[in-house]
């Protein structure tokens, strides 16, 4: 940003601004990329913001403070475009993390943190050392984070709880091993079941996300996902079900032929594309299938997972009345 300001003030040329995309004589120019060292990024500063608007009953009217300890992701899911944003995995030193979290805790009078890393367990070794540092330094915070279903076990989940972890959100995406392999998730359904079970038994609240309408998804794939929900309902507190979106910059976008899709076209949303399945559904039929798959998954969630009355009401509003969705039930 400083170099861009200098450019706008005519102090430097536009070619000297790293990571910048701009148009020159009708041509899009991409300046060389430059990674800003993670250890040089300062702690978040929320002064001047209406923080009282961010207090929630769920966390005893505390402000949930956001903090990032790592950059990048060790996974390469087929549909994710993170590789376009951050190509190198990096971690902040433990000392910097402890100092900045302690400062934020005192400044904003809150011990509730959301670690907005792409995955808290990108590195088992780093996470293990981080939790021990929290405990040894008596940080006394509660925290929530995103996690991948692999790379966790009973030992570290117990340590995470002791260090303050209270909720993990897992990108499970499907209960079908065939689709998980196609997505390049790096774990099996059995491994996902084991992790969410052990996390729940450690006392950690478990949220999961699922994807409906993935390319070449079959009814059997959806049935397996519904079975996954039913089988593991006692360990899951909340489920998000998203319709599949083909995003610019993902592996699927750059290599559609590998995933059996073709005819990519700009969709109604920025950076999202419609597509046809090779030897499968056209986009119009795919869009209808996505809606049906999502409703079937949502109905399974409605019948299985522990919801509050308020969340039941919201889900009813999303689905419509019971009669209108009975066609999607098993």
mmCIF file of C-alpha atoms in Angstrom:
data_model
loop_
_atom_site.group_PDB
_atom_site.id
_atom_site.type_symbol
_atom_site.label_atom_id
_atom_site.label_comp_id
_atom_site.label_asym_id
_atom_site.label_seq_id
_atom_site.Cartn_x
_atom_site.Cartn_y
_atom_site.Cartn_z
ATOM 1 C CA UNK A 1 0.000 0.000 0.000
ATOM 2 C CA UNK A 2 2.837 2.407 0.795
ATOM 3 C CA UNK A 3 4.376 1.802 -2.626
ATOM 4 C CA UNK A 4 1.023 2.317 -4.317
ATOM 5 C CA UNK A 5 0.617 5.640 -2.514
ATOM 6 C CA UNK A 6 4.119 6.647 -3.592
ATOM 7 C CA UNK A 7 3.173 5.738 -7.161
ATOM 8 C CA UNK A 8 -0.002 7.822 -7.018
ATOM 9 C CA UNK A 9 2.036 10.733 -5.689
ATOM 10 C CA UNK A 10 4.351 10.370 -8.709
ATOM 11 C CA UNK A 11 7.303 9.447 -6.494
ATOM 12 C CA UNK A 12 7.812 6.008 -8.095
ATOM 13 C CA UNK A 13 6.674 4.229 -11.231
ATOM 14 C CA UNK A 14 3.744 1.826 -11.409
ATOM 15 C CA UNK A 15 6.083 -1.049 -12.257
ATOM 16 C CA UNK A 16 7.633 -0.669 -8.775
ATOM 17 C CA UNK A 17 4.388 -1.627 -6.981
ATOM 18 C CA UNK A 18 4.502 -5.386 -6.193
ATOM 19 C CA UNK A 19 1.408 -7.619 -6.408
ATOM 20 C CA UNK A 20 -0.448 -5.054 -8.523
ATOM 21 C CA UNK A 21 -2.734 -5.796 -11.456
ATOM 22 C CA UNK A 22 -3.429 -2.896 -13.791
ATOM 23 C CA UNK A 23 -4.430 -2.112 -17.356
ATOM 24 C CA UNK A 24 -1.872 -0.631 -19.750
ATOM 25 C CA UNK A 25 -3.001 0.232 -23.280
ATOM 26 C CA UNK A 26 -5.802 -2.272 -23.056
ATOM 27 C CA UNK A 27 -3.583 -5.076 -21.731
ATOM 28 C CA UNK A 28 -3.704 -6.476 -18.191
ATOM 29 C CA UNK A 29 -0.286 -6.293 -16.539
ATOM 30 C CA UNK A 30 0.658 -8.302 -13.428
ATOM 31 C CA UNK A 31 3.620 -6.970 -11.464
ATOM 32 C CA UNK A 32 5.947 -9.488 -9.760
ATOM 33 C CA UNK A 33 4.604 -11.052 -6.575
ATOM 34 C CA UNK A 34 6.185 -10.266 -3.234
ATOM 35 C CA UNK A 35 5.326 -12.059 0.006
ATOM 36 C CA UNK A 36 5.212 -9.813 3.066
ATOM 37 C CA UNK A 37 6.962 -11.618 5.957
ATOM 38 C CA UNK A 38 4.346 -12.899 8.402
ATOM 39 C CA UNK A 39 6.511 -12.093 11.422
ATOM 40 C CA UNK A 40 6.548 -8.415 10.367
ATOM 41 C CA UNK A 41 2.754 -8.069 10.331
ATOM 42 C CA UNK A 42 1.589 -6.106 13.414
ATOM 43 C CA UNK A 43 -1.183 -7.189 15.765
ATOM 44 C CA UNK A 44 -4.739 -6.219 14.704
ATOM 45 C CA UNK A 45 -5.789 -2.732 15.779
ATOM 46 C CA UNK A 46 -9.554 -2.298 16.287
ATOM 47 C CA UNK A 47 -9.492 1.220 17.706
ATOM 48 C CA UNK A 48 -12.247 3.426 16.324
ATOM 49 C CA UNK A 49 -14.491 0.502 15.381
ATOM 50 C CA UNK A 50 -17.934 -0.060 17.021
ATOM 51 C CA UNK A 51 -16.796 -3.180 18.852
ATOM 52 C CA UNK A 52 -19.934 -3.360 21.005
ATOM 53 C CA UNK A 53 -21.822 -4.457 17.903
ATOM 54 C CA UNK A 54 -19.742 -7.645 17.911
ATOM 55 C CA UNK A 55 -20.729 -8.858 21.354
ATOM 56 C CA UNK A 56 -22.759 -12.088 21.315
ATOM 57 C CA UNK A 57 -24.712 -14.039 23.905
ATOM 58 C CA UNK A 58 -22.994 -17.192 22.694
ATOM 59 C CA UNK A 59 -19.726 -15.958 24.200
ATOM 60 C CA UNK A 60 -21.151 -14.241 27.292
ATOM 61 C CA UNK A 61 -21.341 -10.834 25.586
ATOM 62 C CA UNK A 62 -17.621 -10.873 24.906
ATOM 63 C CA UNK A 63 -16.037 -9.516 21.744
ATOM 64 C CA UNK A 64 -14.541 -12.289 19.620
ATOM 65 C CA UNK A 65 -11.094 -11.027 18.623
ATOM 66 C CA UNK A 66 -9.595 -12.216 15.349
ATOM 67 C CA UNK A 67 -5.951 -13.160 15.066
ATOM 68 C CA UNK A 68 -3.833 -14.934 12.445
ATOM 69 C CA UNK A 69 -0.820 -17.107 13.268
ATOM 70 C CA UNK A 70 -0.100 -18.748 9.933
ATOM 71 C CA UNK A 71 -0.397 -18.052 6.234
ATOM 72 C CA UNK A 72 -1.208 -20.504 3.483
ATOM 73 C CA UNK A 73 -2.508 -24.056 3.561
ATOM 74 C CA UNK A 74 -0.763 -27.417 3.418
ATOM 75 C CA UNK A 75 -3.710 -28.931 1.527
ATOM 76 C CA UNK A 76 -4.518 -28.500 -2.154
ATOM 77 C CA UNK A 77 -8.256 -29.099 -2.451
ATOM 78 C CA UNK A 78 -9.406 -29.185 -6.064
ATOM 79 C CA UNK A 79 -11.991 -26.401 -5.664
ATOM 80 C CA UNK A 80 -9.950 -23.980 -3.525
ATOM 81 C CA UNK A 81 -8.191 -20.923 -4.980
ATOM 82 C CA UNK A 82 -6.069 -20.124 -1.913
ATOM 83 C CA UNK A 83 -2.934 -21.094 -3.822
ATOM 84 C CA UNK A 84 -3.495 -17.953 -5.891
ATOM 85 C CA UNK A 85 -3.427 -15.824 -2.753
ATOM 86 C CA UNK A 86 -0.664 -17.441 -0.706
ATOM 87 C CA UNK A 87 1.764 -19.901 -2.247
ATOM 88 C CA UNK A 88 4.037 -20.392 0.761
ATOM 89 C CA UNK A 89 3.174 -21.822 4.167
ATOM 90 C CA UNK A 90 4.522 -19.651 6.996
ATOM 91 C CA UNK A 91 4.112 -19.426 10.783
ATOM 92 C CA UNK A 92 4.605 -16.662 13.351
ATOM 93 C CA UNK A 93 7.139 -17.308 16.145
ATOM 94 C CA UNK A 94 5.527 -18.428 19.408
ATOM 95 C CA UNK A 95 6.934 -15.444 21.299
ATOM 96 C CA UNK A 96 5.299 -12.962 18.933
ATOM 97 C CA UNK A 97 1.985 -14.815 19.152
ATOM 98 C CA UNK A 98 1.986 -14.861 22.962
ATOM 99 C CA UNK A 99 2.947 -11.177 23.236
ATOM 100 C CA UNK A 100 0.337 -9.953 20.747
ATOM 101 C CA UNK A 101 -2.516 -12.080 22.087
ATOM 102 C CA UNK A 102 -1.769 -10.919 25.612
ATOM 103 C CA UNK A 103 -1.771 -7.283 24.435
ATOM 104 C CA UNK A 104 -5.081 -7.714 22.607
ATOM 105 C CA UNK A 105 -6.644 -9.454 25.601
ATOM 106 C CA UNK A 106 -5.735 -6.542 27.882
ATOM 107 C CA UNK A 107 -6.570 -3.795 25.370
ATOM 108 C CA UNK A 108 -10.027 -5.056 24.420
ATOM 109 C CA UNK A 109 -10.915 -6.807 27.676
ATOM 110 C CA UNK A 110 -11.798 -10.100 26.048
ATOM 111 C CA UNK A 111 -10.352 -13.586 26.327
ATOM 112 C CA UNK A 112 -12.272 -14.981 23.320
ATOM 113 C CA UNK A 113 -10.313 -15.391 20.066
ATOM 114 C CA UNK A 114 -11.050 -16.628 16.574
ATOM 115 C CA UNK A 115 -7.846 -17.794 14.921
ATOM 116 C CA UNK A 116 -8.557 -17.026 11.278
ATOM 117 C CA UNK A 117 -5.849 -19.287 9.849
ATOM 118 C CA UNK A 118 -6.878 -21.402 6.878
ATOM 119 C CA UNK A 119 -6.313 -24.476 9.044
ATOM 120 C CA UNK A 120 -5.113 -24.507 12.630
ATOM 121 C CA UNK A 121 -3.421 -27.893 12.089
ATOM 122 C CA UNK A 122 -1.431 -27.182 8.943
ATOM 123 C CA UNK A 123 1.527 -28.387 10.995
ATOM 124 C CA UNK A 124 1.059 -30.889 13.826
ATOM 125 C CA UNK A 125 4.415 -29.884 15.321
ATOM 126 C CA UNK A 126 3.652 -26.150 15.254
ATOM 127 C CA UNK A 127 0.202 -26.667 16.781
ATOM 128 C CA UNK A 128 1.604 -28.882 19.511
ATOM 129 C CA UNK A 129 4.226 -26.271 20.437
ATOM 130 C CA UNK A 130 1.641 -23.473 20.251
ATOM 131 C CA UNK A 131 -0.724 -25.169 22.694
ATOM 132 C CA UNK A 132 2.116 -25.869 25.100
ATOM 133 C CA UNK A 133 3.176 -22.203 24.860
ATOM 134 C CA UNK A 134 -0.385 -21.071 25.690
ATOM 135 C CA UNK A 135 -0.448 -23.319 28.750
ATOM 136 C CA UNK A 136 3.083 -22.566 29.981
ATOM 137 C CA UNK A 137 2.561 -18.807 29.643
ATOM 138 C CA UNK A 138 -0.836 -19.027 31.381
ATOM 139 C CA UNK A 139 -2.484 -17.143 28.542
ATOM 140 C CA UNK A 140 -5.922 -18.179 29.851
ATOM 141 C CA UNK A 141 -7.921 -17.609 26.671
ATOM 142 C CA UNK A 142 -10.677 -19.447 24.817
ATOM 143 C CA UNK A 143 -10.341 -19.904 21.098
ATOM 144 C CA UNK A 144 -12.053 -21.260 18.001
ATOM 145 C CA UNK A 145 -10.541 -22.147 14.623
ATOM 146 C CA UNK A 146 -10.863 -23.949 11.295
ATOM 147 C CA UNK A 147 -9.238 -27.364 11.050
ATOM 148 C CA UNK A 148 -8.773 -30.121 8.518
ATOM 149 C CA UNK A 149 -10.026 -33.594 9.329
ATOM 150 C CA UNK A 150 -6.585 -35.176 9.097
ATOM 151 C CA UNK A 151 -3.467 -34.490 11.156
ATOM 152 C CA UNK A 152 -5.160 -34.616 14.586
ATOM 153 C CA UNK A 153 -5.334 -37.279 17.290
ATOM 154 C CA UNK A 154 -6.569 -37.766 20.857
ATOM 155 C CA UNK A 155 -3.341 -36.492 22.379
ATOM 156 C CA UNK A 156 -3.242 -33.147 20.628
ATOM 157 C CA UNK A 157 -7.018 -32.616 20.835
ATOM 158 C CA UNK A 158 -6.754 -32.963 24.620
ATOM 159 C CA UNK A 159 -3.854 -30.494 24.610
ATOM 160 C CA UNK A 160 -5.866 -28.094 22.433
ATOM 161 C CA UNK A 161 -8.729 -28.188 24.954
ATOM 162 C CA UNK A 162 -6.331 -27.513 27.824
ATOM 163 C CA UNK A 163 -4.923 -24.512 25.928
ATOM 164 C CA UNK A 164 -8.386 -23.014 25.457
ATOM 165 C CA UNK A 165 -9.795 -24.530 22.231
ATOM 166 C CA UNK A 166 -13.587 -24.578 22.469
ATOM 167 C CA UNK A 167 -14.736 -25.004 18.870
ATOM 168 C CA UNK A 168 -13.375 -26.401 15.613
ATOM 169 C CA UNK A 169 -14.922 -26.106 12.159
ATOM 170 C CA UNK A 170 -14.003 -28.970 9.832
ATOM 171 C CA UNK A 171 -14.284 -28.887 6.049
ATOM 172 C CA UNK A 172 -15.544 -32.460 5.694
ATOM 173 C CA UNK A 173 -17.399 -31.666 2.421
ATOM 174 C CA UNK A 174 -18.721 -35.184 1.725
ATOM 175 C CA UNK A 175 -19.466 -38.588 3.205
ATOM 176 C CA UNK A 176 -18.363 -40.264 -0.018
ATOM 177 C CA UNK A 177 -14.786 -41.518 -0.278
ATOM 178 C CA UNK A 178 -15.065 -41.298 -4.062
ATOM 179 C CA UNK A 179 -15.782 -37.565 -3.934
ATOM 180 C CA UNK A 180 -13.201 -36.901 -1.195
ATOM 181 C CA UNK A 181 -10.545 -38.441 -3.426
ATOM 182 C CA UNK A 182 -11.799 -36.382 -6.387
ATOM 183 C CA UNK A 183 -11.623 -33.239 -4.208
ATOM 184 C CA UNK A 184 -8.056 -34.085 -3.139
ATOM 185 C CA UNK A 185 -9.065 -33.644 0.508
ATOM 186 C CA UNK A 186 -6.311 -35.910 1.791
ATOM 187 C CA UNK A 187 -8.457 -37.947 4.211
ATOM 188 C CA UNK A 188 -11.095 -40.666 4.119
ATOM 189 C CA UNK A 189 -14.601 -40.746 5.550
ATOM 190 C CA UNK A 190 -13.372 -43.079 8.299
ATOM 191 C CA UNK A 191 -10.605 -40.629 9.255
ATOM 192 C CA UNK A 192 -13.066 -37.728 9.324
ATOM 193 C CA UNK A 193 -15.410 -39.695 11.576
ATOM 194 C CA UNK A 194 -12.596 -40.529 13.966
ATOM 195 C CA UNK A 195 -11.390 -36.929 14.239
ATOM 196 C CA UNK A 196 -14.800 -35.357 14.882
ATOM 197 C CA UNK A 197 -15.613 -38.096 17.406
ATOM 198 C CA UNK A 198 -12.352 -37.586 19.293
ATOM 199 C CA UNK A 199 -12.690 -33.794 19.168
ATOM 200 C CA UNK A 200 -16.184 -34.002 20.642
ATOM 201 C CA UNK A 201 -15.036 -36.438 23.332
ATOM 202 C CA UNK A 202 -12.260 -33.991 24.233
ATOM 203 C CA UNK A 203 -14.951 -31.395 24.977
ATOM 204 C CA UNK A 204 -14.554 -29.365 21.782
ATOM 205 C CA UNK A 205 -17.673 -28.210 19.920
ATOM 206 C CA UNK A 206 -17.654 -29.596 16.375
ATOM 207 C CA UNK A 207 -18.971 -27.793 13.298
ATOM 208 C CA UNK A 208 -18.655 -29.230 9.802
ATOM 209 C CA UNK A 209 -19.228 -27.979 6.263
ATOM 210 C CA UNK A 210 -20.605 -30.028 3.372
ATOM 211 C CA UNK A 211 -20.732 -29.399 -0.369
ATOM 212 C CA UNK A 212 -23.797 -30.226 -2.450
ATOM 213 C CA UNK A 213 -23.685 -30.628 -6.212
ATOM 214 C CA UNK A 214 -19.993 -31.295 -6.708
ATOM 215 C CA UNK A 215 -19.104 -32.236 -10.331
ATOM 216 C CA UNK A 216 -20.235 -35.777 -11.193
ATOM 217 C CA UNK A 217 -21.906 -36.176 -7.811
ATOM 218 C CA UNK A 218 -24.406 -39.063 -7.847
ATOM 219 C CA UNK A 219 -27.435 -39.856 -5.756
ATOM 220 C CA UNK A 220 -25.375 -42.553 -4.058
ATOM 221 C CA UNK A 221 -22.764 -39.955 -3.065
ATOM 222 C CA UNK A 222 -25.490 -37.852 -1.452
ATOM 223 C CA UNK A 223 -26.886 -40.934 0.302
ATOM 224 C CA UNK A 224 -23.443 -41.629 1.754
ATOM 225 C CA UNK A 225 -23.227 -38.041 3.030
ATOM 226 C CA UNK A 226 -26.656 -38.362 4.638
ATOM 227 C CA UNK A 227 -25.523 -41.619 6.254
ATOM 228 C CA UNK A 228 -22.443 -39.775 7.547
ATOM 229 C CA UNK A 229 -24.663 -37.120 9.157
ATOM 230 C CA UNK A 230 -26.914 -39.719 10.801
ATOM 231 C CA UNK A 231 -24.046 -41.890 12.000
ATOM 232 C CA UNK A 232 -22.121 -39.021 13.594
ATOM 233 C CA UNK A 233 -24.980 -36.791 14.745
ATOM 234 C CA UNK A 234 -24.087 -37.113 18.431
ATOM 235 C CA UNK A 235 -20.662 -35.549 17.806
ATOM 236 C CA UNK A 236 -21.742 -32.681 15.512
ATOM 237 C CA UNK A 237 -23.152 -29.395 16.792
ATOM 238 C CA UNK A 238 -23.669 -27.485 13.566
ATOM 239 C CA UNK A 239 -23.567 -28.174 9.837
ATOM 240 C CA UNK A 240 -23.196 -25.762 6.925
ATOM 241 C CA UNK A 241 -24.311 -27.052 3.532
ATOM 242 C CA UNK A 242 -23.042 -25.095 0.519
ATOM 243 C CA UNK A 243 -23.814 -25.486 -3.162
ATOM 244 C CA UNK A 244 -20.662 -26.181 -5.121
ATOM 245 C CA UNK A 245 -19.064 -23.155 -6.751
ATOM 246 C CA UNK A 246 -16.345 -23.300 -9.419
ATOM 247 C CA UNK A 247 -13.981 -20.461 -8.539
ATOM 248 C CA UNK A 248 -11.338 -18.654 -10.535
ATOM 249 C CA UNK A 249 -7.827 -19.703 -9.558
ATOM 250 C CA UNK A 250 -8.690 -23.202 -8.334
ATOM 251 C CA UNK A 251 -7.092 -26.346 -9.702
ATOM 252 C CA UNK A 252 -10.430 -27.196 -11.302
ATOM 253 C CA UNK A 253 -10.490 -23.847 -13.063
ATOM 254 C CA UNK A 254 -7.008 -24.259 -14.536
ATOM 255 C CA UNK A 255 -7.371 -27.958 -15.383
ATOM 256 C CA UNK A 256 -11.066 -28.677 -15.988
ATOM 257 C CA UNK A 257 -10.273 -31.706 -18.163
ATOM 258 C CA UNK A 258 -8.791 -33.486 -15.125
ATOM 259 C CA UNK A 259 -12.120 -33.227 -13.335
ATOM 260 C CA UNK A 260 -14.430 -34.099 -16.190
ATOM 261 C CA UNK A 261 -15.875 -30.647 -16.765
ATOM 262 C CA UNK A 262 -15.930 -28.366 -19.805
ATOM 263 C CA UNK A 263 -17.463 -25.204 -21.312
ATOM 264 C CA UNK A 264 -16.555 -22.894 -18.422
ATOM 265 C CA UNK A 265 -18.499 -19.639 -18.576
ATOM 266 C CA UNK A 266 -18.558 -16.551 -16.361
ATOM 267 C CA UNK A 267 -21.350 -16.990 -13.836
ATOM 268 C CA UNK A 268 -23.623 -14.408 -12.202
ATOM 269 C CA UNK A 269 -21.155 -13.911 -9.322
ATOM 270 C CA UNK A 270 -17.670 -12.444 -9.624
ATOM 271 C CA UNK A 271 -14.890 -15.022 -10.084
ATOM 272 C CA UNK A 272 -17.408 -17.899 -10.287
ATOM 273 C CA UNK A 273 -18.024 -20.009 -13.386
ATOM 274 C CA UNK A 274 -20.734 -22.285 -14.719
ATOM 275 C CA UNK A 275 -19.756 -25.524 -16.433
ATOM 276 C CA UNK A 276 -21.019 -28.708 -18.068
ATOM 277 C CA UNK A 277 -20.062 -32.190 -16.962
ATOM 278 C CA UNK A 278 -18.298 -34.234 -19.633
ATOM 279 C CA UNK A 279 -20.603 -37.192 -20.388
ATOM 280 C CA UNK A 280 -22.827 -35.926 -17.584
ATOM 281 C CA UNK A 281 -25.189 -33.083 -16.749
ATOM 282 C CA UNK A 282 -25.462 -29.782 -18.570
ATOM 283 C CA UNK A 283 -25.248 -26.693 -16.375
ATOM 284 C CA UNK A 284 -29.035 -26.212 -16.266
ATOM 285 C CA UNK A 285 -29.536 -29.771 -15.045
ATOM 286 C CA UNK A 286 -26.532 -29.479 -12.737
ATOM 287 C CA UNK A 287 -27.983 -26.394 -11.104
ATOM 288 C CA UNK A 288 -31.246 -28.275 -10.452
ATOM 289 C CA UNK A 289 -29.299 -31.213 -9.023
ATOM 290 C CA UNK A 290 -27.367 -28.901 -6.685
ATOM 291 C CA UNK A 291 -30.613 -27.567 -5.263
ATOM 292 C CA UNK A 292 -32.039 -31.051 -4.692
ATOM 293 C CA UNK A 293 -28.801 -32.373 -3.157
ATOM 294 C CA UNK A 294 -28.574 -29.398 -0.808
ATOM 295 C CA UNK A 295 -32.174 -29.771 0.334
ATOM 296 C CA UNK A 296 -31.713 -33.487 0.984
ATOM 297 C CA UNK A 297 -28.614 -32.798 3.076
ATOM 298 C CA UNK A 298 -30.319 -29.965 4.957
ATOM 299 C CA UNK A 299 -33.282 -32.180 5.732
ATOM 300 C CA UNK A 300 -30.951 -34.858 7.106
ATOM 301 C CA UNK A 301 -29.283 -32.202 9.262
ATOM 302 C CA UNK A 302 -32.682 -30.979 10.431
ATOM 303 C CA UNK A 303 -33.639 -34.454 11.584
ATOM 304 C CA UNK A 304 -30.311 -35.460 13.079
ATOM 305 C CA UNK A 305 -28.110 -32.687 14.451
ATOM 306 C CA UNK A 306 -28.626 -30.884 17.762
ATOM 307 C CA UNK A 307 -30.254 -27.551 16.943
ATOM 308 C CA UNK A 308 -31.585 -24.807 19.189
ATOM 309 C CA UNK A 309 -35.209 -23.721 18.672
ATOM 310 C CA UNK A 310 -33.998 -20.596 16.894
ATOM 311 C CA UNK A 311 -31.874 -22.613 14.471
ATOM 312 C CA UNK A 312 -34.778 -24.990 13.875
ATOM 313 C CA UNK A 313 -36.873 -21.986 12.875
ATOM 314 C CA UNK A 314 -34.193 -20.648 10.532
ATOM 315 C CA UNK A 315 -33.804 -24.060 8.904
ATOM 316 C CA UNK A 316 -37.579 -24.332 8.436
ATOM 317 C CA UNK A 317 -37.488 -20.951 6.712
ATOM 318 C CA UNK A 318 -34.692 -22.168 4.402
ATOM 319 C CA UNK A 319 -36.434 -25.421 3.553
ATOM 320 C CA UNK A 320 -40.073 -24.381 3.518
ATOM 321 C CA UNK A 321 -42.729 -26.444 5.289
ATOM 322 C CA UNK A 322 -42.418 -30.199 5.813
ATOM 323 C CA UNK A 323 -44.661 -31.076 2.887
ATOM 324 C CA UNK A 324 -42.657 -29.026 0.395
ATOM 325 C CA UNK A 325 -39.450 -30.923 1.118
ATOM 326 C CA UNK A 326 -40.835 -34.422 1.644
ATOM 327 C CA UNK A 327 -39.775 -35.307 -1.907
ATOM 328 C CA UNK A 328 -36.126 -34.911 -0.958
ATOM 329 C CA UNK A 329 -36.308 -37.170 2.110
ATOM 330 C CA UNK A 330 -35.013 -40.711 2.148
#
